[in-house]
Amino acid sequence: MNFLVVNPWIYDSAAYDFWLKPLGLLYNAEILKLLGHHVVFLDLLNRYDTDLLKFKSPKDKKYGTGKFYTEVVEKPAILKNIPREFKRYGIPLKVAKNKIEVIKNEQKIDAVFIGVTLTYWYYGGLKTIELLREYFPTQPFFLGGIYSTIYPQHADETFSKYDVIVLPGTGLNPLIQALQILDLSKSSLNSFDWFEETDLTYDFYDSVLPYVVLITSIGCVFNCSYCVTPKMWQFQFRTIPAIINNIKYILSKRPDIKDIAFFDDAFLLRKDIHELLKSLSFFKVRYHLPNGIHARMVTPEISSLLKTANFKTIKLGYESHDFKIQKNTGFKVTNTDLVNAVNNLKSAGFTNEEISAYILLNLPEQDKEDVIEAIDFCYELGIGINLNEFTPIPGTQEFDYLVSNKFIDKDIDPLLLNNTYLPYWSNFGLSEGEIREIKQYARLKYQH
Ligand code: SF4
């Protein structure tokens, strides 16, 4: 069969290509290919799309990251009182229409797959499907991803007008459901260890790729009160030979790739992490860890292996300066852990610019002082910060707390839970003014 697999636009007020690749969709596309199907992959967020380049050249910032092309669009009614511009991020509408027209004319498409990751990005999925339906009115459409898994009922109701089949679940489950509906054989998936046996080849991209994203593990052994990862996945990791062969394949096809980002939630937690880091050092690329790594695991030996392997971006999960919050949210880190990690990294030769820490902003139990203290603490340690605004996610303790205390309704539209919009309407956490002050404080502090 011929499948069209589509990474949808983002509709939001802020988005940035911070090594963003649709890993779930890419895995599904690779598996469909392994099953003998033909896949056309359309990534509406590809900043290097060949048709987009004729229209506008992308400006890369550091290590292949950069701004998406954007167009201001009309807000959905539910956001009409939020005083922020609403934009479509990704390939312009006109270019997207041409691309879809070409796909339609060149081959018969039998089914369409779409994936939505962040829950409040479902609107981008909806607008993408609205457009695709004009070209493929009768084909089955399938929607998978984190949003469908966390909000299956909302997804069913929202997407039913475009006759979309929602596929909740992780791993192979959504694909197996789709194959069943299409009456296609799925027997070869019975004993298929998809994570171990599937390489992300990036062969679906015919454009330049400034970087690739991989994952070496899925899930996490911690259980933080605001995080949905442990609810979705059992911690598992790929073997080192599989990871190394995957990288070898990518670099043999694309020797120009200079940057590889690992999007693991718990990159350092595997037992054989020392061997993995040693093996990674054989490739002449730069590595990045955009998700927060566990500070407690950053020993002197790990730090020096990270340095030797040529890691250039180290982000530590810190979140809060307050011991009570650290303890109540899952105890993944203490202030001492952060200090030790930073000292070890610096002793191994990492610069101040290469190390930063995530600080959570606007947790229900957090006050402004906690965030300021966390900023000051990181500043004194001589590392950068990433302020990460809290989003309530169903299935987490924080979400349950907000529902049971009637701060939010359990059936709230996920668009309202976008961390950018929360402070404009919610009566928990920090106000929009306080958040602005904190960001201004951090900006001024780090200017010096
Ligand atoms: S350590 Fe990170 S990935 Fe693991 S549960 Fe906590 S926030 Fe989630």
GROMACS .gro file of C-alpha atoms and ligand atoms in nm:
model
  456
    1MET     CA    1   0.000   0.000   0.000
    2ASN     CA    2   0.098   0.363  -0.042
    3PHE     CA    3   0.099   0.556   0.283
    4LEU     CA    4   0.129   0.930   0.322
    5VAL     CA    5   0.284   1.010   0.661
    6VAL     CA    6   0.256   1.375   0.762
    7ASN     CA    7   0.421   1.579   1.035
    8PRO     CA    8   0.171   1.862   1.086
    9TRP     CA    9   0.220   2.234   1.129
   10ILE     CA   10   0.246   2.383   1.476
   11TYR     CA   11  -0.013   2.649   1.565
   12ASP     CA   12   0.103   2.839   1.871
   13SER     CA   13   0.240   3.172   1.987
   14ALA     CA   14   0.592   3.041   2.030
   15ALA     CA   15   0.786   2.754   1.873
   16TYR     CA   16   1.147   2.703   1.777
   17ASP     CA   17   1.332   2.430   1.592
   18PHE     CA   18   1.536   2.317   1.886
   19TRP     CA   19   1.637   1.988   1.720
   20LEU     CA   20   1.275   1.902   1.656
   21LYS     CA   21   1.207   1.591   1.450
   22PRO     CA   22   0.890   1.375   1.448
   23LEU     CA   23   1.047   1.064   1.596
   24GLY     CA   24   0.723   0.868   1.648
   25LEU     CA   25   0.611   0.923   1.289
   26LEU     CA   26   0.955   0.841   1.156
   27TYR     CA   27   0.955   0.513   1.348
   28ASN     CA   28   0.613   0.423   1.212
   29ALA     CA   29   0.719   0.516   0.859
   30GLU     CA   30   1.034   0.301   0.889
   31ILE     CA   31   0.829   0.005   1.012
   32LEU     CA   32   0.576   0.043   0.729
   33LYS     CA   33   0.871   0.036   0.489
   34LEU     CA   34   1.011  -0.276   0.657
   35LEU     CA   35   0.668  -0.436   0.608
   36GLY     CA   36   0.703  -0.373   0.234
   37HIS     CA   37   0.476  -0.071   0.200
   38HIS     CA   38   0.559   0.247   0.013
   39VAL     CA   39   0.581   0.561   0.226
   40VAL     CA   40   0.570   0.926   0.124
   41PHE     CA   41   0.685   1.139   0.415
   42LEU     CA   42   0.580   1.502   0.433
   43ASP     CA   43   0.733   1.706   0.714
   44LEU     CA   44   0.560   2.044   0.726
   45LEU     CA   45   0.814   2.158   0.985
   46ASN     CA   46   1.120   2.087   0.773
   47ARG     CA   47   1.304   2.420   0.762
   48TYR     CA   48   1.517   2.285   0.477
   49ASP     CA   49   1.231   2.161   0.262
   50THR     CA   50   1.348   2.203  -0.099
   51ASP     CA   51   1.032   2.393  -0.200
   52LEU     CA   52   1.053   2.618   0.105
   53LEU     CA   53   1.415   2.703   0.016
   54LYS     CA   54   1.299   2.850  -0.316
   55PHE     CA   55   1.077   3.076  -0.113
   56LYS     CA   56   1.295   3.158   0.187
   57SER     CA   57   1.635   3.042   0.313
   58PRO     CA   58   1.647   2.929   0.672
   59LYS     CA   59   1.879   3.100   0.915
   60ASP     CA   60   2.049   2.850   1.138
   61LYS     CA   61   2.151   2.947   1.485
   62LYS     CA   62   2.376   2.722   1.685
   63TYR     CA   63   2.437   2.361   1.581
   64GLY     CA   64   2.155   2.348   1.326
   65THR     CA   65   1.877   2.489   1.543
   66GLY     CA   66   1.679   2.785   1.412
   67LYS     CA   67   1.353   2.970   1.365
   68PHE     CA   68   1.062   2.824   1.174
   69TYR     CA   69   0.898   3.015   0.895
   70THR     CA   70   0.580   3.166   1.044
   71GLU     CA   71   0.252   3.320   0.931
   72VAL     CA   72   0.007   3.494   1.162
   73VAL     CA   73  -0.330   3.317   1.155
   74GLU     CA   74  -0.673   3.363   1.306
   75LYS     CA   75  -0.708   3.243   1.664
   76PRO     CA   76  -0.955   2.972   1.755
   77ALA     CA   77  -1.250   3.121   1.949
   78ILE     CA   78  -1.136   2.974   2.280
   79LEU     CA   79  -0.818   3.184   2.270
   80LYS     CA   80  -0.979   3.508   2.160
   81ASN     CA   81  -0.915   3.683   2.494
   82ILE     CA   82  -0.549   3.583   2.510
   83PRO     CA   83  -0.348   3.889   2.405
   84ARG     CA   84  -0.091   3.697   2.201
   85GLU     CA   85  -0.046   3.656   1.829
   86PHE     CA   86  -0.135   3.311   1.701
   87LYS     CA   87   0.087   3.173   1.427
   88ARG     CA   88   0.134   2.880   1.197
   89TYR     CA   89   0.490   2.748   1.218
   90GLY     CA   90   0.636   2.555   0.926
   91ILE     CA   91   0.605   2.546   0.550
   92PRO     CA   92   0.383   2.830   0.416
   93LEU     CA   93   0.028   2.734   0.319
   94LYS     CA   94   0.089   2.802  -0.052
   95VAL     CA   95   0.399   2.582  -0.061
   96ALA     CA   96   0.226   2.307   0.137
   97LYS     CA   97  -0.067   2.305  -0.106
   98ASN     CA   98   0.170   2.267  -0.402
   99LYS     CA   99   0.355   1.985  -0.234
  100ILE     CA  100   0.036   1.794  -0.153
  101GLU     CA  101  -0.091   1.849  -0.508
  102VAL     CA  102   0.230   1.699  -0.647
  103ILE     CA  103   0.206   1.399  -0.412
  104LYS     CA  104  -0.155   1.344  -0.515
  105ASN     CA  105  -0.074   1.362  -0.886
  106GLU     CA  106   0.234   1.141  -0.868
  107GLN     CA  107   0.089   0.844  -0.684
  108LYS     CA  108  -0.223   0.689  -0.553
  109ILE     CA  109  -0.230   0.737  -0.176
  110ASP     CA  110  -0.418   0.462   0.010
  111ALA     CA  111  -0.404   0.592   0.368
  112VAL     CA  112  -0.276   0.893   0.561
  113PHE     CA  113  -0.099   0.893   0.898
  114ILE     CA  114  -0.057   1.203   1.113
  115GLY     CA  115   0.102   1.242   1.455
  116VAL     CA  116   0.051   1.512   1.717
  117THR     CA  117   0.300   1.531   2.000
  118LEU     CA  118   0.233   1.810   2.250
  119THR     CA  119  -0.128   1.800   2.366
  120TYR     CA  120  -0.194   2.168   2.293
  121TRP     CA  121  -0.059   2.131   1.940
  122TYR     CA  122  -0.365   1.933   1.833
  123TYR     CA  123  -0.495   2.244   1.657
  124GLY     CA  124  -0.203   2.227   1.410
  125GLY     CA  125  -0.296   1.864   1.344
  126LEU     CA  126  -0.656   1.966   1.287
  127LYS     CA  127  -0.566   2.240   1.038
  128THR     CA  128  -0.328   2.006   0.857
  129ILE     CA  129  -0.597   1.739   0.826
  130GLU     CA  130  -0.851   2.000   0.712
  131LEU     CA  131  -0.617   2.079   0.421
  132LEU     CA  132  -0.524   1.717   0.345
  133ARG     CA  133  -0.890   1.615   0.331
  134GLU     CA  134  -0.938   1.847   0.030
  135TYR     CA  135  -0.692   1.631  -0.163
  136PHE     CA  136  -0.768   1.291  -0.015
  137PRO     CA  137  -1.143   1.293   0.056
  138THR     CA  138  -1.206   0.921   0.083
  139GLN     CA  139  -0.883   0.768   0.212
  140PRO     CA  140  -0.865   0.648   0.574
  141PHE     CA  141  -0.690   0.899   0.800
  142PHE     CA  142  -0.517   0.785   1.120
  143LEU     CA  143  -0.408   1.006   1.407
  144GLY     CA  144  -0.150   0.889   1.660
  145GLY     CA  145   0.101   1.045   1.898
  146ILE     CA  146   0.110   1.166   2.256
  147TYR     CA  147  -0.202   1.385   2.221
  148SER     CA  148  -0.415   1.092   2.097
  149THR     CA  149  -0.282   0.874   2.376
  150ILE     CA  150  -0.346   1.125   2.654
  151TYR     CA  151  -0.670   1.274   2.519
  152PRO     CA  152  -0.833   0.989   2.319
  153GLN     CA  153  -1.185   1.113   2.381
  154HIS     CA  154  -1.107   1.475   2.300
  155ALA     CA  155  -0.926   1.360   1.987
  156ASP     CA  156  -1.222   1.142   1.882
  157GLU     CA  157  -1.467   1.430   1.921
  158THR     CA  158  -1.244   1.696   1.768
  159PHE     CA  159  -1.129   1.501   1.464
  160SER     CA  160  -1.452   1.317   1.390
  161LYS     CA  161  -1.565   1.591   1.151
  162TYR     CA  162  -1.279   1.493   0.922
  163ASP     CA  163  -1.351   1.124   0.967
  164VAL     CA  164  -1.020   1.053   1.139
  165ILE     CA  165  -0.948   0.728   1.322
  166VAL     CA  166  -0.774   0.804   1.649
  167LEU     CA  167  -0.504   0.557   1.750
  168PRO     CA  168  -0.412   0.593   2.117
  169GLY     CA  169  -0.114   0.405   2.257
  170THR     CA  170   0.260   0.380   2.237
  171GLY     CA  171   0.510   0.152   2.064
  172LEU     CA  172   0.362  -0.072   1.797
  173ASN     CA  173   0.003  -0.058   1.926
  174PRO     CA  174  -0.126   0.229   1.709
  175LEU     CA  175   0.029   0.083   1.395
  176ILE     CA  176  -0.110  -0.264   1.468
  177GLN     CA  177  -0.459  -0.112   1.513
  178ALA     CA  178  -0.425   0.070   1.180
  179LEU     CA  179  -0.307  -0.240   0.994
  180GLN     CA  180  -0.599  -0.433   1.141
  181ILE     CA  181  -0.847  -0.171   1.023
  182LEU     CA  182  -0.690  -0.174   0.676
  183ASP     CA  183  -0.704  -0.553   0.670
  184LEU     CA  184  -0.331  -0.578   0.622
  185SER     CA  185  -0.111  -0.849   0.760
  186LYS     CA  186   0.060  -0.767   1.086
  187SER     CA  187   0.190  -1.113   1.165
  188SER     CA  188   0.554  -1.013   1.104
  189LEU     CA  189   0.518  -0.767   1.392
  190ASN     CA  190   0.433  -1.043   1.641
  191SER     CA  191   0.783  -1.091   1.776
  192PHE     CA  192   0.927  -0.770   1.638
  193ASP     CA  193   1.137  -0.572   1.887
  194TRP     CA  194   1.064  -0.244   1.710
  195PHE     CA  195   1.287  -0.018   1.921
  196GLU     CA  196   1.591  -0.243   1.889
  197GLU     CA  197   1.539  -0.344   1.529
  198THR     CA  198   1.427  -0.020   1.366
  199ASP     CA  199   1.686   0.228   1.244
  200LEU     CA  200   1.592   0.590   1.198
  201THR     CA  201   1.751   0.630   0.856
  202TYR     CA  202   1.630   0.980   0.764
  203ASP     CA  203   1.604   0.845   0.408
  204PHE     CA  204   1.254   0.995   0.384
  205TYR     CA  205   1.410   1.341   0.369
  206ASP     CA  206   1.530   1.443   0.025
  207SER     CA  207   1.643   1.782   0.158
  208VAL     CA  208   1.953   1.901   0.339
  209LEU     CA  209   1.946   1.804   0.703
  210PRO     CA  210   2.144   2.027   0.937
  211TYR     CA  211   2.116   1.770   1.216
  212VAL     CA  212   1.951   1.440   1.306
  213VAL     CA  213   1.775   1.336   1.623
  214LEU     CA  214   1.797   0.990   1.775
  215ILE     CA  215   1.689   0.819   2.094
  216THR     CA  216   1.890   0.552   2.272
  217SER     CA  217   1.631   0.485   2.542
  218ILE     CA  218   1.261   0.534   2.607
  219GLY     CA  219   1.096   0.616   2.937
  220CYS     CA  220   1.241   0.697   3.275
  221VAL     CA  221   1.272   0.528   3.614
  222PHE     CA  222   1.172   0.839   3.809
  223ASN     CA  223   0.814   0.947   3.860
  224CYS     CA  224   0.802   1.325   3.876
  225SER     CA  225   0.469   1.478   3.967
  226TYR     CA  226   0.446   1.693   3.651
  227CYS     CA  227   0.578   1.442   3.396
  228VAL     CA  228   0.383   1.192   3.190
  229THR     CA  229   0.680   0.994   3.056
  230PRO     CA  230   0.671   0.717   3.320
  231LYS     CA  231   0.297   0.671   3.260
  232MET     CA  232   0.355   0.613   2.891
  233TRP     CA  233   0.666   0.401   2.880
  234GLN     CA  234   0.854   0.133   3.067
  235PHE     CA  235   1.219   0.229   3.074
  236GLN     CA  236   1.398   0.044   2.792
  237PHE     CA  237   1.707   0.104   2.585
  238ARG     CA  238   1.857   0.004   2.252
  239THR     CA  239   2.174  -0.201   2.253
  240ILE     CA  240   2.498  -0.021   2.177
  241PRO     CA  241   2.564  -0.209   1.847
  242ALA     CA  242   2.218  -0.109   1.720
  243ILE     CA  243   2.277   0.258   1.808
  244ILE     CA  244   2.623   0.261   1.655
  245ASN     CA  245   2.508   0.090   1.334
  246ASN     CA  246   2.224   0.339   1.307
  247ILE     CA  247   2.465   0.632   1.332
  248LYS     CA  248   2.709   0.466   1.087
  249TYR     CA  249   2.427   0.426   0.835
  250ILE     CA  250   2.316   0.790   0.865
  251LEU     CA  251   2.671   0.923   0.833
  252SER     CA  252   2.745   0.696   0.535
  253LYS     CA  253   2.444   0.844   0.352
  254ARG     CA  254   2.489   1.197   0.485
  255PRO     CA  255   2.854   1.261   0.562
  256ASP     CA  256   2.779   1.634   0.604
  257ILE     CA  257   2.583   1.582   0.925
  258LYS     CA  258   2.772   1.753   1.204
  259ASP     CA  259   2.518   1.746   1.483
  260ILE     CA  260   2.330   1.462   1.651
  261ALA     CA  261   2.083   1.533   1.930
  262PHE     CA  262   1.964   1.261   2.165
  263PHE     CA  263   1.608   1.317   2.278
  264ASP     CA  264   1.608   1.056   2.554
  265ASP     CA  265   1.429   1.138   2.878
  266ALA     CA  266   1.685   0.943   3.078
  267PHE     CA  267   1.999   0.928   2.865
  268LEU     CA  268   2.239   0.854   3.151
  269LEU     CA  269   2.030   0.594   3.334
  270ARG     CA  270   2.132   0.285   3.138
  271LYS     CA  271   2.385   0.058   3.308
  272ASP     CA  272   2.623   0.050   3.012
  273ILE     CA  273   2.632   0.428   2.964
  274HIS     CA  274   3.013   0.432   2.996
  275GLU     CA  275   3.048   0.190   2.702
  276LEU     CA  276   2.792   0.383   2.498
  277LEU     CA  277   2.978   0.711   2.546
  278LYS     CA  278   3.308   0.546   2.454
  279SER     CA  279   3.153   0.408   2.134
  280LEU     CA  280   3.004   0.745   2.040
  281SER     CA  281   3.347   0.906   2.055
  282PHE     CA  282   3.448   0.731   1.730
  283PHE     CA  283   3.229   0.955   1.516
  284LYS     CA  284   3.341   1.302   1.414
  285VAL     CA  285   3.021   1.482   1.508
  286ARG     CA  286   2.893   1.705   1.786
  287TYR     CA  287   2.637   1.561   2.025
  288HIS     CA  288   2.364   1.740   2.214
  289LEU     CA  289   2.139   1.655   2.507
  290PRO     CA  290   1.843   1.893   2.478
  291ASN     CA  291   1.633   1.708   2.734
  292GLY     CA  292   1.742   1.751   3.094
  293ILE     CA  293   1.984   1.483   3.209
  294HIS     CA  294   1.996   1.356   3.565
  295ALA     CA  295   2.250   1.562   3.758
  296ARG     CA  296   2.305   1.283   4.010
  297MET     CA  297   2.446   1.062   3.734
  298VAL     CA  298   2.701   1.320   3.620
  299THR     CA  299   3.006   1.174   3.792
  300PRO     CA  300   3.366   1.276   3.714
  301GLU     CA  301   3.402   0.971   3.487
  302ILE     CA  302   3.076   1.034   3.299
  303SER     CA  303   3.173   1.400   3.257
  304SER     CA  304   3.506   1.314   3.104
  305LEU     CA  305   3.346   1.054   2.871
  306LEU     CA  306   3.088   1.312   2.761
  307LYS     CA  307   3.370   1.555   2.688
  308THR     CA  308   3.579   1.300   2.497
  309ALA     CA  309   3.278   1.199   2.287
  310ASN     CA  310   3.233   1.568   2.190
  311PHE     CA  311   2.904   1.654   2.358
  312LYS     CA  312   2.844   2.026   2.313
  313THR     CA  313   2.506   2.083   2.475
  314ILE     CA  314   2.447   1.962   2.828
  315LYS     CA  315   2.119   2.049   2.991
  316LEU     CA  316   2.064   1.943   3.349
  317GLY     CA  317   1.719   1.885   3.496
  318TYR     CA  318   1.709   2.112   3.802
  319GLU     CA  319   1.357   2.264   3.809
  320SER     CA  320   1.342   2.415   4.158
  321HIS     CA  321   1.572   2.551   4.427
  322ASP     CA  322   1.333   2.463   4.708
  323PHE     CA  323   1.413   2.134   4.884
  324LYS     CA  324   1.045   2.077   4.966
  325ILE     CA  325   0.945   2.110   4.601
  326GLN     CA  326   1.237   1.891   4.492
  327LYS     CA  327   1.123   1.626   4.740
  328ASN     CA  328   0.752   1.649   4.665
  329THR     CA  329   0.789   1.642   4.289
  330GLY     CA  330   0.998   1.323   4.269
  331PHE     CA  331   1.340   1.388   4.423
  332LYS     CA  332   1.534   1.350   4.100
  333VAL     CA  333   1.777   1.622   4.201
  334THR     CA  334   1.897   1.828   4.497
  335ASN     CA  335   2.103   2.147   4.503
  336THR     CA  336   2.407   1.940   4.601
  337ASP     CA  337   2.354   1.711   4.300
  338LEU     CA  338   2.352   2.014   4.072
  339VAL     CA  339   2.668   2.161   4.227
  340ASN     CA  340   2.852   1.827   4.198
  341ALA     CA  341   2.740   1.778   3.838
  342VAL     CA  342   2.852   2.127   3.735
  343ASN     CA  343   3.187   2.090   3.912
  344ASN     CA  344   3.247   1.753   3.746
  345LEU     CA  345   3.154   1.885   3.402
  346LYS     CA  346   3.375   2.190   3.440
  347SER     CA  347   3.667   1.980   3.566
  348ALA     CA  348   3.625   1.767   3.253
  349GLY     CA  349   3.662   2.080   3.039
  350PHE     CA  350   3.305   2.190   2.963
  351THR     CA  351   3.261   2.565   2.933
  352ASN     CA  352   2.994   2.778   3.103
  353GLU     CA  353   2.817   2.817   2.768
  354GLU     CA  354   2.792   2.443   2.714
  355ILE     CA  355   2.612   2.375   3.042
  356SER     CA  356   2.268   2.495   3.141
  357ALA     CA  357   1.989   2.389   3.375
  358TYR     CA  358   1.614   2.365   3.327
  359ILE     CA  359   1.416   2.564   3.580
  360LEU     CA  360   1.044   2.500   3.605
  361LEU     CA  361   0.828   2.804   3.617
  362ASN     CA  362   0.469   2.823   3.739
  363LEU     CA  363   0.429   2.491   3.916
  364PRO     CA  364   0.111   2.523   4.126
  365GLU     CA  365   0.303   2.508   4.456
  366GLN     CA  366   0.585   2.737   4.346
  367ASP     CA  367   0.626   3.106   4.425
  368LYS     CA  368   0.822   3.375   4.248
  369GLU     CA  369   1.104   3.366   4.507
  370ASP     CA  370   1.175   2.999   4.438
  371VAL     CA  371   1.230   3.071   4.070
  372ILE     CA  372   1.448   3.374   4.144
  373GLU     CA  373   1.656   3.167   4.387
  374ALA     CA  374   1.698   2.894   4.126
  375ILE     CA  375   1.812   3.153   3.869
  376ASP     CA  376   2.057   3.305   4.118
  377PHE     CA  377   2.186   2.960   4.213
  378CYS     CA  378   2.260   2.867   3.850
  379TYR     CA  379   2.410   3.208   3.784
  380GLU     CA  380   2.647   3.170   4.079
  381LEU     CA  381   2.743   2.826   3.951
  382GLY     CA  382   2.838   2.987   3.620
  383ILE     CA  383   2.593   2.797   3.400
  384GLY     CA  384   2.308   2.901   3.174
  385ILE     CA  385   1.937   2.853   3.242
  386ASN     CA  386   1.632   2.744   3.046
  387LEU     CA  387   1.306   2.863   3.196
  388ASN     CA  388   1.050   2.597   3.128
  389GLU     CA  389   0.688   2.695   3.187
  390PHE     CA  390   0.469   2.429   3.345
  391THR     CA  391   0.188   2.259   3.152
  392PRO     CA  392  -0.064   2.036   3.334
  393ILE     CA  393  -0.085   1.696   3.161
  394PRO     CA  394  -0.358   1.440   3.230
  395GLY     CA  395  -0.220   1.135   3.408
  396THR     CA  396   0.019   1.336   3.623
  397GLN     CA  397  -0.015   1.416   3.994
  398GLU     CA  398  -0.011   1.789   3.923
  399PHE     CA  399  -0.304   1.756   3.684
  400ASP     CA  400  -0.501   1.554   3.940
  401TYR     CA  401  -0.423   1.813   4.207
  402LEU     CA  402  -0.551   2.096   3.987
  403VAL     CA  403  -0.867   1.904   3.899
  404SER     CA  404  -0.948   1.795   4.253
  405ASN     CA  405  -0.899   2.150   4.381
  406LYS     CA  406  -1.122   2.279   4.101
  407PHE     CA  407  -0.854   2.495   3.940
  408ILE     CA  408  -0.922   2.324   3.609
  409ASP     CA  409  -1.191   2.099   3.470
  410LYS     CA  410  -1.076   1.750   3.379
  411ASP     CA  411  -1.224   1.797   3.031
  412ILE     CA  412  -1.060   2.132   2.971
  413ASP     CA  413  -0.959   2.211   2.614
  414PRO     CA  414  -0.584   2.136   2.592
  415LEU     CA  415  -0.537   2.460   2.399
  416LEU     CA  416  -0.595   2.649   2.724
  417LEU     CA  417  -0.326   2.442   2.897
  418ASN     CA  418  -0.057   2.573   2.664
  419ASN     CA  419   0.201   2.705   2.911
  420THR     CA  420   0.215   3.038   2.728
  421TYR     CA  421  -0.159   3.098   2.781
  422LEU     CA  422  -0.208   2.951   3.131
  423PRO     CA  423  -0.099   3.262   3.323
  424TYR     CA  424  -0.351   3.479   3.132
  425TRP     CA  425  -0.655   3.298   3.267
  426SER     CA  426  -0.569   3.056   3.549
  427ASN     CA  427  -0.611   3.132   3.918
  428PHE     CA  428  -0.327   2.910   4.032
  429GLY     CA  429   0.048   2.957   4.001
  430LEU     CA  430   0.208   3.285   3.899
  431SER     CA  431   0.041   3.572   3.721
  432GLU     CA  432   0.137   3.677   3.370
  433GLY     CA  433   0.299   3.990   3.520
  434GLU     CA  434   0.507   3.787   3.765
  435ILE     CA  435   0.627   3.557   3.486
  436ARG     CA  436   0.722   3.858   3.276
  437GLU     CA  437   0.916   4.001   3.573
  438ILE     CA  438   1.100   3.672   3.627
  439LYS     CA  439   1.199   3.650   3.261
  440GLN     CA  440   1.315   4.012   3.267
  441TYR     CA  441   1.513   3.944   3.586
  442ALA     CA  442   1.684   3.645   3.421
  443ARG     CA  443   1.758   3.844   3.103
  444LEU     CA  444   1.918   4.132   3.293
  445LYS     CA  445   2.115   3.901   3.518
  446TYR     CA  446   2.260   3.705   3.228
  447GLN     CA  447   2.342   4.020   3.028
  448HIS     CA  448   2.626   4.093   3.268
  449SF4     S1  449   1.329   1.253   3.572
  449SF4    FE1  450   1.259   1.364   3.390
  449SF4     S2  451   1.177   1.214   3.249
  449SF4    FE2  452   1.197   1.115   3.450
  449SF4     S3  453   0.998   1.137   3.541
  449SF4    FE3  454   1.119   1.310   3.610
  449SF4     S4  455   1.081   1.474   3.463
  449SF4    FE4  456   1.007   1.281   3.373
   0.00000   0.00000   0.00000
